[in-house]
């Protein structure tokens, strides 16, 4: 087996490299700090491999362009931050309803509005889940290291293709801009998932018909002889709008269930030093790096504490969090916001154990000493 490549790579660069390995052939975006390098590197890399890059006039056009490219059969991605993520929400809702696979990267910064453009934050956690209107589910992933950004970007594309849904890849300014040495895997070590293409003829094809035992429809690419209707309206199997209440109920439930009923396949997480823990920290993204250091230092002082790190932010790892809550006396949720994920964790775990929140929004990464100080102040 050939020796793996070792590279020094920035987080945003690892995102592009992972996307290309996953099969990305189209990127549309509008430059915005701290995600700009993703667009810049895509503009350089894609033309060399037969892909296309286009800088759009704004974020609304960017998400619309990747939806169109995906319908034409190209694995597609866009990247943004803060205000741009807000502008993309209508397009994300359209992609959910029309079941169009695509990846939306949000390298978070401080807000609201233009906020703190060059500073880290984790203030878009709830927006990733509920940013678009209506009843729906979403897949949102959040890596913590540069190598993990590479791996999780590939997973984002795989899940998007497998479940015919937009997938949100969350990062923050810290991991987007940090550089780390990573070992690149060999091609034969990487699993790539491509959308299911139709087995029927163009005349027989129904774009939203699910086969027995499946919950995700096959997807034809425009330009390959299949003509079908795509809409953000409630639609039947043939893709055309309908006001039939039974069809509406069945469609929306399927869109939700194809994600919520497949959590065992979708949800990924890390457990660190939880085997004998009677206390736990829950943290994600760059904050989890500080939390892991805090766990090690608290262990040295005699506290039995561990870290639960959700990598899949949505859908939430409720089964694992329930189990954790029953085994510890306290959970501290640490995040760079005022308790967005804490509220969800408390709703799940609060009936079994004490759940506390430590968060702030001043545009600086929470350091291990802050976490230690907060947890020590709760000793007892």
C-alpha positions as a Python dict, from the first residue, in 0.01 Angstrom:
ca = {
    (1, 'X'): (0, 0, 0),
    (2, 'X'): (144, 342, -90),
    (3, 'X'): (238, 571, 196),
    (4, 'X'): (-30, 823, 288),
    (5, 'X'): (36, 1191, 215),
    (6, 'X'): (105, 1414, 513),
    (7, 'X'): (14, 1779, 460),
    (8, 'X'): (-7, 2103, 654),
    (9, 'X'): (-353, 2229, 574),
    (10, 'X'): (-593, 2505, 675),
    (11, 'X'): (-944, 2409, 784),
    (12, 'X'): (-1114, 2587, 495),
    (13, 'X'): (-870, 2424, 254),
    (14, 'X'): (-947, 2080, 402),
    (15, 'X'): (-1315, 2147, 337),
    (16, 'X'): (-1249, 2202, -35),
    (17, 'X'): (-1020, 1900, -61),
    (18, 'X'): (-1277, 1679, 110),
    (19, 'X'): (-1551, 1809, -118),
    (20, 'X'): (-1345, 1731, -429),
    (21, 'X'): (-1271, 1379, -306),
    (22, 'X'): (-1646, 1336, -244),
    (23, 'X'): (-1711, 1430, -606),
    (24, 'X'): (-1791, 1802, -597),
    (25, 'X'): (-1793, 1938, -950),
    (26, 'X'): (-1974, 2269, -896),
    (27, 'X'): (-1929, 2554, -648),
    (28, 'X'): (-2125, 2877, -644),
    (29, 'X'): (-2063, 3136, -376),
    (30, 'X'): (-2011, 3492, -270),
    (31, 'X'): (-1698, 3575, -66),
    (32, 'X'): (-1759, 3646, 301),
    (33, 'X'): (-1526, 3629, 602),
    (34, 'X'): (-1433, 3381, 748),
    (35, 'X'): (-1533, 3139, 471),
    (36, 'X'): (-1370, 3323, 179),
    (37, 'X'): (-1081, 3077, 137),
    (38, 'X'): (-1331, 2802, 51),
    (39, 'X'): (-1445, 3002, -253),
    (40, 'X'): (-1090, 3105, -344),
    (41, 'X'): (-952, 2751, -332),
    (42, 'X'): (-1255, 2611, -516),
    (43, 'X'): (-1198, 2868, -790),
    (44, 'X'): (-841, 2739, -830),
    (45, 'X'): (-901, 2366, -789),
    (46, 'X'): (-1226, 2295, -973),
    (47, 'X'): (-1125, 2401, -1328),
    (48, 'X'): (-825, 2166, -1305),
    (49, 'X'): (-1050, 1862, -1256),
    (50, 'X'): (-1324, 1951, -1503),
    (51, 'X'): (-1544, 2122, -1247),
    (52, 'X'): (-1708, 2464, -1251),
    (53, 'X'): (-1676, 2763, -1017),
    (54, 'X'): (-1894, 3068, -1035),
    (55, 'X'): (-1902, 3375, -814),
    (56, 'X'): (-2264, 3480, -786),
    (57, 'X'): (-2404, 3826, -720),
    (58, 'X'): (-2527, 3731, -372),
    (59, 'X'): (-2601, 3444, -136),
    (60, 'X'): (-2956, 3391, -261),
    (61, 'X'): (-2826, 3337, -613),
    (62, 'X'): (-2548, 3112, -480),
    (63, 'X'): (-2778, 2860, -313),
    (64, 'X'): (-3011, 2872, -612),
    (65, 'X'): (-2721, 2794, -846),
    (66, 'X'): (-2610, 2485, -654),
    (67, 'X'): (-2969, 2356, -650),
    (68, 'X'): (-2980, 2389, -1029),
    (69, 'X'): (-2641, 2224, -1072),
    (70, 'X'): (-2744, 1936, -850),
    (71, 'X'): (-3059, 1879, -1052),
    (72, 'X'): (-2832, 1857, -1356),
    (73, 'X'): (-2640, 1577, -1185),
    (74, 'X'): (-2344, 1761, -1034),
    (75, 'X'): (-2245, 1730, -669),
    (76, 'X'): (-2259, 2092, -554),
    (77, 'X'): (-2154, 2309, -262),
    (78, 'X'): (-2166, 2668, -143),
    (79, 'X'): (-2000, 2835, 155),
    (80, 'X'): (-2087, 3139, 361),
    (81, 'X'): (-2103, 3290, 709),
    (82, 'X'): (-2346, 3481, 930),
    (83, 'X'): (-2552, 3721, 714),
    (84, 'X'): (-2506, 3502, 407),
    (85, 'X'): (-2643, 3198, 588),
    (86, 'X'): (-2954, 3399, 673),
    (87, 'X'): (-3002, 3485, 306),
    (88, 'X'): (-2975, 3121, 203),
    (89, 'X'): (-3262, 3000, 418),
    (90, 'X'): (-3536, 3022, 155),
    (91, 'X'): (-3322, 2821, -85),
    (92, 'X'): (-3247, 2562, 183),
    (93, 'X'): (-3620, 2521, 241),
    (94, 'X'): (-3674, 2477, -133),
    (95, 'X'): (-3404, 2209, -147),
    (96, 'X'): (-3564, 2027, 147),
    (97, 'X'): (-3907, 2024, -20),
    (98, 'X'): (-3778, 1942, -368),
    (99, 'X'): (-3534, 1684, -225),
    (100, 'X'): (-3226, 1826, -394),
    (101, 'X'): (-2891, 1709, -252),
    (102, 'X'): (-2635, 1984, -190),
    (103, 'X'): (-2393, 2097, 82),
    (104, 'X'): (-2406, 2438, 252),
    (105, 'X'): (-2100, 2534, 457),
    (106, 'X'): (-2138, 2795, 730),
    (107, 'X'): (-1812, 2913, 889),
    (108, 'X'): (-1967, 3096, 1182),
    (109, 'X'): (-1877, 3443, 1303),
    (110, 'X'): (-2028, 3678, 1561),
    (111, 'X'): (-2370, 3833, 1501),
    (112, 'X'): (-2647, 3942, 1471),
    (113, 'X'): (-2621, 4133, 1143),
    (114, 'X'): (-2260, 4193, 1032),
    (115, 'X'): (-2152, 4141, 1394),
    (116, 'X'): (-1790, 4037, 1438),
    (117, 'X'): (-1669, 3935, 1090),
    (118, 'X'): (-1324, 3809, 1191),
    (119, 'X'): (-1412, 3651, 1526),
    (120, 'X'): (-1538, 3303, 1617),
    (121, 'X'): (-1889, 3222, 1734),
    (122, 'X'): (-2136, 2936, 1751),
    (123, 'X'): (-2449, 3143, 1726),
    (124, 'X'): (-2607, 2968, 1427),
    (125, 'X'): (-2683, 2635, 1594),
    (126, 'X'): (-3057, 2689, 1615),
    (127, 'X'): (-3068, 2865, 1278),
    (128, 'X'): (-2915, 2556, 1121),
    (129, 'X'): (-3209, 2357, 1259),
    (130, 'X'): (-3497, 2602, 1222),
    (131, 'X'): (-3370, 2873, 986),
    (132, 'X'): (-3624, 2797, 718),
    (133, 'X'): (-3997, 2795, 781),
    (134, 'X'): (-4228, 2498, 797),
    (135, 'X'): (-4202, 2152, 949),
    (136, 'X'): (-3887, 1973, 839),
    (137, 'X'): (-3576, 1797, 956),
    (138, 'X'): (-3215, 1873, 866),
    (139, 'X'): (-2870, 1718, 882),
    (140, 'X'): (-2603, 1947, 1027),
    (141, 'X'): (-2247, 1830, 1097),
    (142, 'X'): (-1976, 2004, 1301),
    (143, 'X'): (-1610, 1889, 1293),
    (144, 'X'): (-1344, 2001, 1542),
    (145, 'X'): (-1009, 1940, 1371),
    (146, 'X'): (-866, 2004, 1027),
    (147, 'X'): (-850, 1630, 950),
    (148, 'X'): (-1207, 1593, 1068),
    (149, 'X'): (-1315, 1879, 842),
    (150, 'X'): (-1182, 1677, 549),
    (151, 'X'): (-1359, 1360, 663),
    (152, 'X'): (-1687, 1524, 763),
    (153, 'X'): (-1709, 1718, 437),
    (154, 'X'): (-1704, 1383, 257),
    (155, 'X'): (-1971, 1256, 495),
    (156, 'X'): (-2182, 1565, 428),
    (157, 'X'): (-2184, 1487, 56),
    (158, 'X'): (-2253, 1118, 117),
    (159, 'X'): (-2550, 1186, 344),
    (160, 'X'): (-2682, 1451, 108),
    (161, 'X'): (-2677, 1209, -184),
    (162, 'X'): (-2808, 914, 16),
    (163, 'X'): (-3107, 1098, 165),
    (164, 'X'): (-3171, 1351, -116),
    (165, 'X'): (-3145, 1647, 117),
    (166, 'X'): (-2936, 1959, 174),
    (167, 'X'): (-2673, 1903, 443),
    (168, 'X'): (-2529, 2188, 649),
    (169, 'X'): (-2162, 2175, 740),
    (170, 'X'): (-2102, 2400, 1040),
    (171, 'X'): (-1760, 2532, 1131),
    (172, 'X'): (-1635, 2837, 1319),
    (173, 'X'): (-1364, 3091, 1248),
    (174, 'X'): (-1113, 2909, 1469),
    (175, 'X'): (-1121, 2572, 1293),
    (176, 'X'): (-1180, 2733, 954),
    (177, 'X'): (-857, 2931, 978),
    (178, 'X'): (-632, 2706, 1187),
    (179, 'X'): (-364, 2495, 1025),
    (180, 'X'): (-280, 2141, 1132),
    (181, 'X'): (-79, 1853, 998),
    (182, 'X'): (-309, 1587, 858),
    (183, 'X'): (-251, 1248, 704),
    (184, 'X'): (-447, 1220, 382),
    (185, 'X'): (-612, 881, 334),
    (186, 'X'): (-560, 667, 28),
    (187, 'X'): (-842, 664, -225),
    (188, 'X'): (-928, 301, -144),
    (189, 'X'): (-990, 398, 219),
    (190, 'X'): (-1263, 648, 135),
    (191, 'X'): (-1627, 549, 88),
    (192, 'X'): (-1818, 763, -163),
    (193, 'X'): (-2197, 746, -195),
    (194, 'X'): (-2374, 854, -514),
    (195, 'X'): (-2745, 920, -557),
    (196, 'X'): (-2971, 638, -672),
    (197, 'X'): (-3044, 678, -1041),
    (198, 'X'): (-3374, 564, -1191),
    (199, 'X'): (-3423, 205, -1296),
    (200, 'X'): (-3737, 296, -1494),
    (201, 'X'): (-3761, 447, -1841),
    (202, 'X'): (-3810, 824, -1884),
    (203, 'X'): (-4175, 762, -1972),
    (204, 'X'): (-4238, 561, -1654),
    (205, 'X'): (-4029, 777, -1418),
    (206, 'X'): (-4197, 954, -1125),
    (207, 'X'): (-3946, 1178, -942),
    (208, 'X'): (-4104, 1144, -597),
    (209, 'X'): (-4218, 785, -602),
    (210, 'X'): (-4067, 570, -327),
    (211, 'X'): (-4014, 201, -386),
    (212, 'X'): (-4124, -61, -136),
    (213, 'X'): (-3889, -81, 159),
    (214, 'X'): (-3731, 257, 86),
    (215, 'X'): (-3809, 612, 192),
    (216, 'X'): (-3589, 808, -53),
    (217, 'X'): (-3691, 839, -420),
    (218, 'X'): (-3457, 769, -708),
    (219, 'X'): (-3320, 1085, -871),
    (220, 'X'): (-3279, 1147, -1243),
    (221, 'X'): (-3047, 1416, -1372),
    (222, 'X'): (-3178, 1676, -1614),
    (223, 'X'): (-3013, 1637, -1952),
    (224, 'X'): (-3026, 1257, -1949),
    (225, 'X'): (-3365, 1220, -2113),
    (226, 'X'): (-3577, 1245, -1799),
    (227, 'X'): (-3821, 1538, -1796),
    (228, 'X'): (-3997, 1611, -1468),
    (229, 'X'): (-4141, 1895, -1263),
    (230, 'X'): (-3960, 2043, -961),
    (231, 'X'): (-4139, 2277, -720),
    (232, 'X'): (-4129, 2408, -366),
    (233, 'X'): (-4502, 2348, -342),
    (234, 'X'): (-4645, 2033, -190),
    (235, 'X'): (-4644, 1781, -472),
    (236, 'X'): (-4744, 1429, -564),
    (237, 'X'): (-4527, 1148, -699),
    (238, 'X'): (-4514, 1315, -1040),
    (239, 'X'): (-4374, 1639, -894),
    (240, 'X'): (-4675, 1855, -979),
    (241, 'X'): (-4839, 2073, -711),
    (242, 'X'): (-5140, 1950, -518),
    (243, 'X'): (-5372, 2075, -244),
    (244, 'X'): (-5462, 1721, -138),
    (245, 'X'): (-5430, 1720, 243),
    (246, 'X'): (-5354, 1349, 261),
    (247, 'X'): (-5070, 1384, 11),
    (248, 'X'): (-4936, 1687, 201),
    (249, 'X'): (-4936, 1500, 532),
    (250, 'X'): (-4771, 1194, 382),
    (251, 'X'): (-4503, 1400, 201),
    (252, 'X'): (-4399, 1613, 498),
    (253, 'X'): (-4387, 1312, 730),
    (254, 'X'): (-4167, 1129, 481),
    (255, 'X'): (-3930, 1427, 450),
    (256, 'X'): (-3892, 1432, 828),
    (257, 'X'): (-3880, 1056, 879),
    (258, 'X'): (-3615, 988, 616),
    (259, 'X'): (-3377, 1170, 851),
    (260, 'X'): (-3521, 1111, 1198),
    (261, 'X'): (-3571, 738, 1144),
    (262, 'X'): (-3214, 692, 1019),
    (263, 'X'): (-3025, 841, 1313),
    (264, 'X'): (-2819, 526, 1361),
    (265, 'X'): (-2672, 587, 1017),
    (266, 'X'): (-2646, 967, 1042),
    (267, 'X'): (-2546, 1047, 1400),
    (268, 'X'): (-2174, 1062, 1483),
    (269, 'X'): (-2019, 1161, 1814),
    (270, 'X'): (-1706, 1125, 2028),
    (271, 'X'): (-1692, 1009, 2389),
    (272, 'X'): (-1375, 1109, 2575),
    (273, 'X'): (-1286, 974, 2922),
    (274, 'X'): (-1649, 899, 3005),
    (275, 'X'): (-1599, 535, 3114),
    (276, 'X'): (-1590, 613, 3489),
    (277, 'X'): (-1713, 974, 3477),
    (278, 'X'): (-1969, 1111, 3720),
    (279, 'X'): (-1961, 1451, 3548),
    (280, 'X'): (-1965, 1540, 3179),
    (281, 'X'): (-1905, 1832, 2947),
    (282, 'X'): (-2089, 1859, 2618),
    (283, 'X'): (-1914, 2079, 2361),
    (284, 'X'): (-1864, 2091, 1984),
    (285, 'X'): (-1645, 2255, 1724),
    (286, 'X'): (-1351, 2462, 1844),
    (287, 'X'): (-1500, 2481, 2193),
    (288, 'X'): (-1468, 2103, 2226),
    (289, 'X'): (-1092, 2136, 2184),
    (290, 'X'): (-1077, 2358, 2491),
    (291, 'X'): (-1318, 2128, 2673),
    (292, 'X'): (-1096, 1826, 2609),
    (293, 'X'): (-797, 2008, 2761),
    (294, 'X'): (-1014, 2108, 3057),
    (295, 'X'): (-1116, 1745, 3111),
    (296, 'X'): (-751, 1635, 3121),
    (297, 'X'): (-660, 1905, 3375),
    (298, 'X'): (-964, 1837, 3592),
    (299, 'X'): (-878, 1467, 3587),
    (300, 'X'): (-533, 1555, 3723),
    (301, 'X'): (-701, 1730, 4015),
    (302, 'X'): (-907, 1422, 4095),
    (303, 'X'): (-1241, 1489, 3927),
    (304, 'X'): (-1403, 1206, 3734),
    (305, 'X'): (-1515, 1404, 3433),
    (306, 'X'): (-1542, 1334, 3062),
    (307, 'X'): (-1646, 1492, 2733),
    (308, 'X'): (-1934, 1410, 2500),
    (309, 'X'): (-1875, 1577, 2163),
    (310, 'X'): (-2160, 1575, 1913),
    (311, 'X'): (-2026, 1574, 1556),
    (312, 'X'): (-2376, 1542, 1415),
    (313, 'X'): (-2547, 1846, 1566),
    (314, 'X'): (-2879, 1774, 1393),
    (315, 'X'): (-3050, 1534, 1422),
    (316, 'X'): (-2948, 1529, 1787),
    (317, 'X'): (-2795, 1219, 1946),
    (318, 'X'): (-3083, 1190, 2192),
    (319, 'X'): (-3034, 818, 2260),
    (320, 'X'): (-2669, 867, 2356),
    (321, 'X'): (-2740, 1183, 2559),
    (322, 'X'): (-3016, 1004, 2749),
    (323, 'X'): (-2774, 726, 2837),
    (324, 'X'): (-2509, 977, 2947),
    (325, 'X'): (-2757, 1170, 3161),
    (326, 'X'): (-2848, 855, 3355),
    (327, 'X'): (-2483, 786, 3441),
    (328, 'X'): (-2359, 1128, 3560),
    (329, 'X'): (-2464, 1372, 3829),
    (330, 'X'): (-2401, 1686, 3622),
    (331, 'X'): (-2370, 1791, 3258),
    (332, 'X'): (-2216, 2125, 3161),
    (333, 'X'): (-2288, 2246, 2808),
    (334, 'X'): (-2009, 2476, 2689),
    (335, 'X'): (-2061, 2680, 2371),
    (336, 'X'): (-1985, 3017, 2213),
    (337, 'X'): (-2340, 3142, 2241),
    (338, 'X'): (-2588, 3207, 2520),
    (339, 'X'): (-2709, 2850, 2554),
    (340, 'X'): (-2863, 2744, 2223),
    (341, 'X'): (-2767, 2377, 2240),
    (342, 'X'): (-2801, 2379, 2619),
    (343, 'X'): (-3174, 2431, 2587),
    (344, 'X'): (-3208, 2116, 2376),
    (345, 'X'): (-2975, 1911, 2599),
    (346, 'X'): (-3163, 2026, 2910),
    (347, 'X'): (-3492, 1919, 2755),
    (348, 'X'): (-3352, 1571, 2690),
    (349, 'X'): (-3128, 1517, 2994),
    (350, 'X'): (-3276, 1750, 3256),
    (351, 'X'): (-3520, 1487, 3385),
    (352, 'X'): (-3228, 1261, 3479),
    (353, 'X'): (-2951, 1492, 3595),
    (354, 'X'): (-2849, 1853, 3653),
    (355, 'X'): (-2771, 2038, 3328),
    (356, 'X'): (-2587, 2371, 3333),
    (357, 'X'): (-2485, 2618, 3067),
    (358, 'X'): (-2158, 2804, 3023),
    (359, 'X'): (-2145, 3030, 2721),
    (360, 'X'): (-2044, 3375, 2609),
    (361, 'X'): (-2049, 3581, 2292),
    (362, 'X'): (-1752, 3821, 2303),
    (363, 'X'): (-1581, 3685, 1992),
    (364, 'X'): (-1304, 3493, 2166),
    (365, 'X'): (-1259, 3119, 2191),
    (366, 'X'): (-1352, 2986, 2534),
    (367, 'X'): (-1026, 2863, 2688),
    (368, 'X'): (-975, 2559, 2915),
    (369, 'X'): (-913, 2772, 3224),
    (370, 'X'): (-1256, 2935, 3194),
    (371, 'X'): (-1423, 2597, 3173),
    (372, 'X'): (-1225, 2467, 3471),
    (373, 'X'): (-1311, 2776, 3677),
    (374, 'X'): (-1681, 2740, 3600),
    (375, 'X'): (-1691, 2369, 3682),
    (376, 'X'): (-1485, 2412, 4001),
    (377, 'X'): (-1728, 2678, 4116),
    (378, 'X'): (-1998, 2408, 4098),
    (379, 'X'): (-1802, 2160, 4312),
    (380, 'X'): (-2018, 1974, 4557),
}
